[in-house]
């Protein structure tokens, strides 16, 4: 039932199965080597067809970024779910509902204020005390979390305990690793992430909290870490597909990128060197994550239908449904314009944001044809 | 059955019905005043509940940016549909299928190459000759289209005619109007758009083509045009909701913006002046359309739950599911941090990209409560 790419209406989201499997094997081996449990983040893929390849046990563990992900993966049999965004009070009923139906939920807090709210609501619910409450630790200053050395850390744990809830552990996400440029910077950031979370766990234990869970992760730090002493679990998500940002960070090669957008040539502005495609920013997302990197890839790198980059061609611009393919600024050479109707594949800056624009993955097998369509979802 | 905002899980997409109705009335009055037909672009709203307010006749006309929009609105009874992106050959079967089921489709070409492909395919289909073929004209250099003065314009019409297809008309979209900053620039751009399309139509008619359709439009030029002599129809889409980019262009006020994202405070980084929200770039989109405008609104302007902007507070940064609310750079004043659990509304940079992240609009009535949920869709 394999279908050629030429049979697809464009734009369409292609997933190279072989590359994906290679990326997954690499990360799972890394977690094994580091001696920690692996709790994959499913926010990038939002698909059971993908995520089932990330776990040995269909019950998990997994990490989610939305409760819609929690609902969906619970329906597919996953039970051990960490919702890795500090909890908003309006989501507690939803979390408790999942717990009552058999999920083993974990949530985050990073303030005494939130700890009081959470403790009160969990205590009032029959399954509330079974929900794991982790404290988010700020290891790199890029978003939420308490500083590992701050008095607030112990105050949050105490507020939970006074409310009848034992802190389950600590977690951190060194999202600043996306700004690293060299292997040395990556290793240093991974060690910074590890050291911060271990310091937080040690302080909590010294204050009498058991703190069994010590959780770290981001794709760059997970792949760069030399050791994770004191850590119990590793989280990562974007590695499944990789993308141009990750290639720019240096944790993958361009030919590891498993996700691409299939597009079609619809016209030209020859005097400008432009080839117009039917994939604009709605198809690629507005993510320009490589704009601050040494190599700015525009809205994506243009490849032929076999996925081989076409030298120097990127999407230099995008309208809502129009992509402008041209040689990258400063490139020499004369243009050999592709005819109207030609298909190309575009590698995305950021897999999370590009994939979010599509209802499904068209899974491309080793013969270059589409062998299956895997649904995915977006939203909350 | 009105529900208070406090009952919603966040993030959620709110639609202020009163503002929307006012925006729609303004554009319809503008088309009436200019004496042209109005062919609303439904790419922004992707919802029949919204789009039915844009047309007198439920059969249309409308403009779409994807064939998924064409399918959806056809299912809701719309018949007169312009697909306003130069046609990719792999979409012709889809267009012909809609035509065969009773739609009155119009499509675009902007090259002799595409004209040959289209003429051959339309001629071979029983309903093919009923499909309207328009030539896209480039009035401002921002994307596709033939220059109105170029020999190519007549060559495209001739190629269609030789292929047995009479050109239906010409269309242009002055998307560069988004870069205008003053009323004078806007009026000049509207006149540039009008003059270009009328020149193209005149040249085609002088060469013996009837060219009954002369179509222009973008929200800024539609609202700025002083006259549309020689034009037969006007297209616009984002005006339904407006957004911060349109306010920056000067065609609406901030309090005309009908779309906002409801978010909840989940924590703080007080020493940085940060309030963390559960709406990041996935909820707002990655669109930073105001970054090149005189006032950079970050990832959006923060308002209270009544929709009143909180002075100087914007989303200064965003992670995937975290928004960072803070005073805009350079702002004076001390912070009065909102408690965890507080809801806010965030006005988006670009309505098209933000709305695309959601499966539905929560419609807020004049009492400030949600009175209905209107589904919408995304994708192709």
PDB file of C-alpha atoms in Angstrom, chain B residues 3 18 36 77 226 283 297 299 357 373:
ATOM      1  CA  UNK B   3     -19.683  30.195  31.658  1.00  0.00           C
ATOM      2  CA  UNK B  18     -18.944  42.634  20.046  1.00  0.00           C
ATOM      3  CA  UNK B  36     -17.240  46.787  -5.081  1.00  0.00           C
ATOM      4  CA  UNK B  77     -23.013  25.530   1.700  1.00  0.00           C
ATOM      5  CA  UNK B 226     -10.092  56.184  -1.281  1.00  0.00           C
ATOM      6  CA  UNK B 283      -0.252  29.315  22.605  1.00  0.00           C
ATOM      7  CA  UNK B 297       4.955  44.096  21.562  1.00  0.00           C
ATOM      8  CA  UNK B 299       4.796  37.937  22.179  1.00  0.00           C
ATOM      9  CA  UNK B 357      -2.901  27.031  17.283  1.00  0.00           C
ATOM     10  CA  UNK B 373     -17.682  27.559  21.701  1.00  0.00           C
TER      11      UNK B 373
END
